[in-house]
Structure formats: structure tokens, C-alpha cells
Tab-separated table of C-alpha atoms in Angstrom:
chain	number	residue	atom	x	y	z
N	1	MET	CA	6.405	-59.938	10.576
N	2	ASN	CA	3.684	-57.313	10.407
N	3	ARG	CA	5.246	-55.498	13.365
N	4	VAL	CA	8.664	-55.400	11.666
N	5	TYR	CA	7.085	-54.156	8.450
N	6	LEU	CA	5.252	-51.415	10.360
N	7	LEU	CA	8.434	-50.313	12.151
N	8	VAL	CA	10.314	-50.130	8.853
N	9	CYS	CA	7.542	-48.037	7.304
N	10	LEU	CA	7.516	-45.669	10.263
N	11	LEU	CA	11.312	-45.376	10.085
N	12	LEU	CA	11.198	-44.577	6.376
N	13	ILE	CA	8.478	-41.977	6.921
N	14	GLY	CA	10.537	-40.372	9.667
N	15	VAL	CA	13.656	-40.263	7.495
N	16	ALA	CA	11.714	-38.794	4.569
N	17	GLY	CA	10.179	-36.173	6.833
N	18	GLY	CA	13.608	-35.260	8.158
N	19	ILE	CA	14.989	-34.878	4.644
N	20	LEU	CA	12.098	-32.657	3.618
N	21	LEU	CA	12.530	-30.525	6.729
N	22	PHE	CA	16.251	-30.170	6.019
N	23	LEU	CA	15.619	-29.146	2.423
N	24	GLU	CA	13.021	-26.623	3.556
N	25	THR	CA	15.458	-24.985	5.957
N	26	GLN	CA	18.094	-24.778	3.226
N	27	LYS	CA	15.891	-22.725	0.930
N	28	LYS	CA	17.266	-19.270	0.346
N	29	PRO	CA	14.965	-16.464	1.486
N	30	SER	CA	13.403	-14.612	-1.425
N	31	GLU	CA	15.298	-11.501	-2.388
N	32	PRO	CA	13.553	-8.173	-1.707
N	33	ARG	CA	12.165	-6.751	-4.926
N	34	MET	CA	12.076	-3.049	-4.054
N	35	GLU	CA	15.593	-2.240	-2.887
N	36	GLY	CA	16.061	1.520	-3.071
N	37	ALA	CA	12.340	2.285	-3.335
N	38	THR	CA	11.031	5.241	-1.338
N	39	VAL	CA	7.389	5.416	-0.283
N	40	LEU	CA	5.451	8.349	1.155
N	41	ALA	CA	2.317	7.312	3.060
N	42	ILE	CA	-0.268	10.057	3.602
N	43	ILE	CA	-2.572	9.818	6.621
N	44	ALA	CA	-4.946	11.995	8.637
N	45	LYS	CA	-7.266	11.584	11.587
N	46	GLY	CA	-9.521	8.539	11.154
N	47	PHE	CA	-7.219	6.713	8.717
N	48	ASP	CA	-7.604	2.940	8.416
N	49	TYR	CA	-4.789	1.519	10.541
N	50	GLN	CA	-5.079	-1.998	9.081
N	51	GLU	CA	-4.720	-0.740	5.522
N	52	HIS	CA	-1.887	1.623	6.363
N	53	VAL	CA	0.233	-0.804	8.364
N	54	GLY	CA	-0.700	-3.814	6.241
N	55	VAL	CA	0.492	-2.204	3.025
N	56	ILE	CA	3.622	-0.498	4.346
N	57	ASN	CA	4.772	-3.647	6.142
N	58	ILE	CA	4.593	-5.599	2.885
N	59	LEU	CA	6.480	-2.874	1.022
N	60	LYS	CA	9.106	-2.714	3.786
N	61	SER	CA	9.545	-6.485	3.572
N	62	GLU	CA	10.336	-5.991	-0.114
N	63	GLY	CA	13.102	-3.524	0.706
N	64	ALA	CA	11.268	-0.202	0.440
N	65	ALA	CA	11.907	2.699	2.803
N	66	VAL	CA	8.606	4.170	4.015
N	67	VAL	CA	7.965	7.637	5.423
N	68	THR	CA	4.543	8.543	6.810
N	69	ALA	CA	3.373	12.159	6.647
N	70	SER	CA	0.385	14.078	7.966
N	71	PHE	CA	-0.671	17.624	8.813
N	72	THR	CA	1.278	17.220	12.054
N	73	ASN	CA	3.953	14.859	13.312
N	74	GLU	CA	1.947	14.254	16.485
N	75	THR	CA	0.304	10.845	16.946
N	76	ILE	CA	-2.686	10.346	14.647
N	77	TYR	CA	-5.635	8.260	15.820
N	78	GLY	CA	-7.304	6.082	13.234
N	79	HIS	CA	-9.706	3.172	12.908
N	80	GLY	CA	-8.040	0.198	14.591
N	81	GLY	CA	-4.922	1.901	15.874
N	82	ARG	CA	-2.779	4.986	16.074
N	83	TYR	CA	0.403	6.029	14.304
N	84	LYS	CA	3.004	8.752	14.774
N	85	PRO	CA	3.937	10.307	11.428
N	86	ASP	CA	7.600	10.738	10.611
N	87	ILE	CA	7.147	14.206	9.129
N	88	ALA	CA	4.535	16.887	8.472
N	89	PHE	CA	3.373	17.741	4.955
N	90	ASP	CA	5.321	21.020	5.132
N	91	GLU	CA	8.531	18.998	5.319
N	92	VAL	CA	7.856	16.762	2.322
N	93	ASN	CA	10.076	16.953	-0.746
N	94	ILE	CA	7.967	14.917	-3.125
N	95	SER	CA	10.842	14.455	-5.577
N	96	LEU	CA	12.520	12.122	-3.074
N	97	TYR	CA	9.747	9.518	-3.350
N	98	ASP	CA	8.911	6.902	-5.945
N	99	ILE	CA	5.516	5.890	-4.578
N	100	ILE	CA	2.743	7.832	-2.842
N	101	PHE	CA	0.299	5.746	-0.804
N	102	ILE	CA	-3.049	6.819	0.674
N	103	PRO	CA	-4.904	4.407	3.009
N	104	GLY	CA	-8.657	4.635	3.505
N	105	GLY	CA	-10.941	5.030	6.488
N	106	ASP	CA	-12.120	8.546	7.361
N	107	GLY	CA	-8.618	9.913	6.795
N	108	PRO	CA	-9.211	10.818	3.137
N	109	TYR	CA	-12.427	12.711	3.967
N	110	ASN	CA	-10.581	14.586	6.716
N	111	ILE	CA	-7.748	15.422	4.332
N	112	ILE	CA	-10.175	16.842	1.784
N	113	HIS	CA	-11.956	18.992	4.378
N	114	HIS	CA	-8.866	20.103	6.288
N	115	GLN	CA	-8.002	23.798	6.205
N	116	ASP	CA	-4.598	22.879	4.743
N	117	SER	CA	-5.884	20.364	2.208
N	118	GLU	CA	-4.275	22.301	-0.647
N	119	LYS	CA	-0.862	21.264	0.674
N	120	VAL	CA	-1.761	17.637	0.032
N	121	PHE	CA	-3.299	18.351	-3.359
N	122	LYS	CA	-0.167	20.210	-4.471
N	123	LEU	CA	2.059	17.335	-3.368
N	124	LEU	CA	-0.088	14.825	-5.230
N	125	THR	CA	-0.228	16.991	-8.351
N	126	GLN	CA	3.563	17.299	-8.349
N	127	ALA	CA	3.891	13.529	-7.842
N	128	TYR	CA	1.493	12.906	-10.726
N	129	ASN	CA	3.331	15.330	-13.020
N	130	GLU	CA	6.677	13.721	-12.147
N	131	GLY	CA	5.377	10.271	-13.038
N	132	LYS	CA	5.362	8.843	-9.527
N	133	ILE	CA	3.367	5.725	-8.701
N	134	ILE	CA	0.252	6.852	-6.801
N	135	ALA	CA	-1.630	4.174	-4.875
N	136	ALA	CA	-4.876	4.628	-2.947
N	137	ILE	CA	-7.077	2.064	-1.214
N	138	CYS	CA	-10.689	2.056	0.004
N	139	HIS	CA	-11.568	5.763	0.482
N	140	GLY	CA	-8.087	6.875	-0.570
N	141	PRO	CA	-9.125	7.507	-4.207
N	142	TRP	CA	-11.416	10.276	-2.937
N	143	VAL	CA	-8.319	12.411	-2.323
N	144	LEU	CA	-7.208	11.829	-5.911
N	145	ALA	CA	-10.578	13.107	-7.109
N	146	ALA	CA	-10.283	16.196	-4.915
N	147	ALA	CA	-6.818	16.807	-6.378
N	148	ASP	CA	-8.354	16.408	-9.860
N	149	LEU	CA	-6.040	13.570	-10.876
N	150	VAL	CA	-8.549	10.957	-12.072
N	151	ASN	CA	-10.002	12.395	-15.259
N	152	GLY	CA	-10.212	9.495	-17.741
N	153	THR	CA	-8.706	7.065	-15.212
N	154	THR	CA	-10.299	3.730	-14.320
N	155	VAL	CA	-10.386	3.200	-10.559
N	156	THR	CA	-11.914	1.024	-7.878
N	157	CYS	CA	-12.760	2.060	-4.334
N	158	ALA	CA	-15.072	1.331	-1.409
N	159	SER	CA	-18.768	1.196	-2.243
N	160	ASP	CA	-19.522	4.676	-0.906
N	161	PRO	CA	-22.078	6.519	-3.086
N	162	PRO	CA	-20.894	10.092	-2.297
N	163	MET	CA	-17.276	9.168	-3.043
N	164	ILE	CA	-18.200	7.314	-6.222
N	165	ALA	CA	-20.295	10.275	-7.373
N	166	ASP	CA	-17.381	12.629	-6.699
N	167	LEU	CA	-14.936	10.393	-8.544
N	168	LYS	CA	-17.248	10.286	-11.557
N	169	ALA	CA	-17.774	14.050	-11.381
N	170	HIS	CA	-14.018	14.424	-11.742
N	171	GLY	CA	-13.965	12.183	-14.814
N	172	ALA	CA	-13.048	8.810	-13.276
N	173	ILE	CA	-14.371	5.509	-14.607
N	174	VAL	CA	-15.366	3.638	-11.433
N	175	ASP	CA	-15.539	-0.166	-11.248
N	176	THR	CA	-15.999	-1.346	-7.646
N	177	SER	CA	-16.458	-4.955	-8.777
N	178	LYS	CA	-12.673	-5.253	-9.067
N	179	SER	CA	-10.521	-5.467	-5.956
N	180	VAL	CA	-7.480	-3.804	-7.556
N	181	ILE	CA	-7.094	-1.709	-10.686
N	182	ARG	CA	-3.972	-0.228	-12.197
N	183	ASP	CA	-4.374	2.468	-14.811
N	184	GLY	CA	-1.014	3.887	-15.776
N	185	ASN	CA	0.749	5.121	-12.662
N	186	ILE	CA	-2.421	5.133	-10.565
N	187	ILE	CA	-3.244	2.004	-8.548
N	188	THR	CA	-6.474	1.699	-6.566
N	189	ALA	CA	-8.064	-0.975	-4.378
N	190	ASN	CA	-11.524	-1.369	-2.895
N	191	GLY	CA	-10.771	-2.182	0.747
N	192	PRO	CA	-8.780	-4.078	3.369
N	193	GLY	CA	-9.529	-7.440	1.788
N	194	ALA	CA	-7.384	-6.348	-1.156
N	195	ILE	CA	-4.307	-5.332	0.878
N	196	LYS	CA	-2.040	-8.144	-0.368
N	197	ALA	CA	-3.106	-7.891	-4.008
N	198	PHE	CA	-2.861	-4.098	-3.846
N	199	ALA	CA	0.658	-4.189	-2.387
N	200	GLU	CA	1.712	-6.742	-4.998
N	201	LYS	CA	0.451	-4.466	-7.761
N	202	ILE	CA	2.540	-1.635	-6.289
N	203	VAL	CA	5.595	-3.908	-6.285
N	204	GLU	CA	4.930	-4.884	-9.902
N	205	ALA	CA	4.617	-1.239	-10.946
N	206	PHE	CA	7.901	-0.375	-9.223
N	207	ILE	CA	9.745	-3.274	-10.865
N	208	GLU	CA	8.338	-2.302	-14.258
N	209	LYS	CA	9.585	1.250	-13.759
N	210	TYR	CA	12.916	0.684	-12.015
N	211	GLY	CA	13.742	-3.033	-11.947
N	212	THR	CA	14.313	-4.885	-8.660
N	213	GLN	CA	16.815	-2.274	-7.515
N	214	LYS	CA	16.678	1.459	-8.012
């Protein structure tokens, strides 16, 4: 009797598991939330590969088209990997993009101290003036300070004293205790641990501005 009871229980468990598996496979995939979005990622030598690829892959999965730019379209070597930009900064028409993204690592420092850094600052200033979403993670906000776009803006970033001092010198309110901060059209994050939350905040800002389709 006990054996029959056990077999029945096992059969019922198997049937229930099969039903649950069937229902799971019938779930519709979530619809991308950024159809029509265009993203310009800005990198330079020493950029953080994990942050760059981690963020753009999430945005691509949400339907965004991503273009990566640098001072050259030759392969750029960063921390954790390398990446070949799609275009050089000279080729960028900033009006074509909804979102500008700057990963961290040493890339931001190398942008600021590059002989053609003004090209980047002009692109960012135009993006800011046109109301684009500007997102920077880890050391990325340093570039926003150099472009003088953070006066009165609350930001977070990596705990790097020289960068924090520079951000404050340009009028930023710095709070590194928070992983992600959005202040208007500027979104900042403090490091690779915030990649998912940072990308989600970018998605939210896009939806707020354009809806789920542009």
C-alpha cells in the first residue's frame, strides 16, 4: 500500500513538473523597451571593457542601436578586453543619438589628456544642450567635469580623490555612497557592480522621454 501511494505521489509530482515546464516555455519573451533608441558609446585607451560591453549589451537587448566612437577607429585596448570602434569622433553627428554613454577605467583620464580632447568636449556640450541623455559610470563622470557639464548636478562615481575633487571644483555635488544617481538628463554610476542598475536607469530615462518606441 505504501509503495502504491509513493508511486502515485511521484507520478503526480512528475505531471505537475511537466505542466509547469510547459507553462514556462509558453511565456512570451518580454518586449524590448528601447526600440528606435540610438546610443553613442565613447571610449579611449584603457577603458573598462566590462563596463562598456556590459552596459551596451543590456541596451542592445532592449532594442537600442549602439555605435562606439573613439579618437580612431583602430582597435582600442582597455582593462579586461579590447574593442574596435565603429567610427572616429570626427565622424560623429551627435544629433543622431539619443543617449551618450561613457564607461570608466583609464579611458576617461586619457580622453581628458588627449591632444584632441576638445572634440569630445564639444560633442558632449552639444548633446547636453540638445537634451540628450548622458550616462557615465565609474571614472566616466570625470569627462563630464572636464566638459564643464556638472555644475549644480548631483553625481556618483568611483572613489577616486583627484576625480572627486575635480568634479566638486566644477560645481558637482558628489555622493559616492549611492551606486546610481540620475539628475535630470545626467545619469552616473560608481562602478562595475552597478552595471545592471545603471543600464536600467538609462532605459527608464529613455522611456520617460520617448516611450517604449521612438
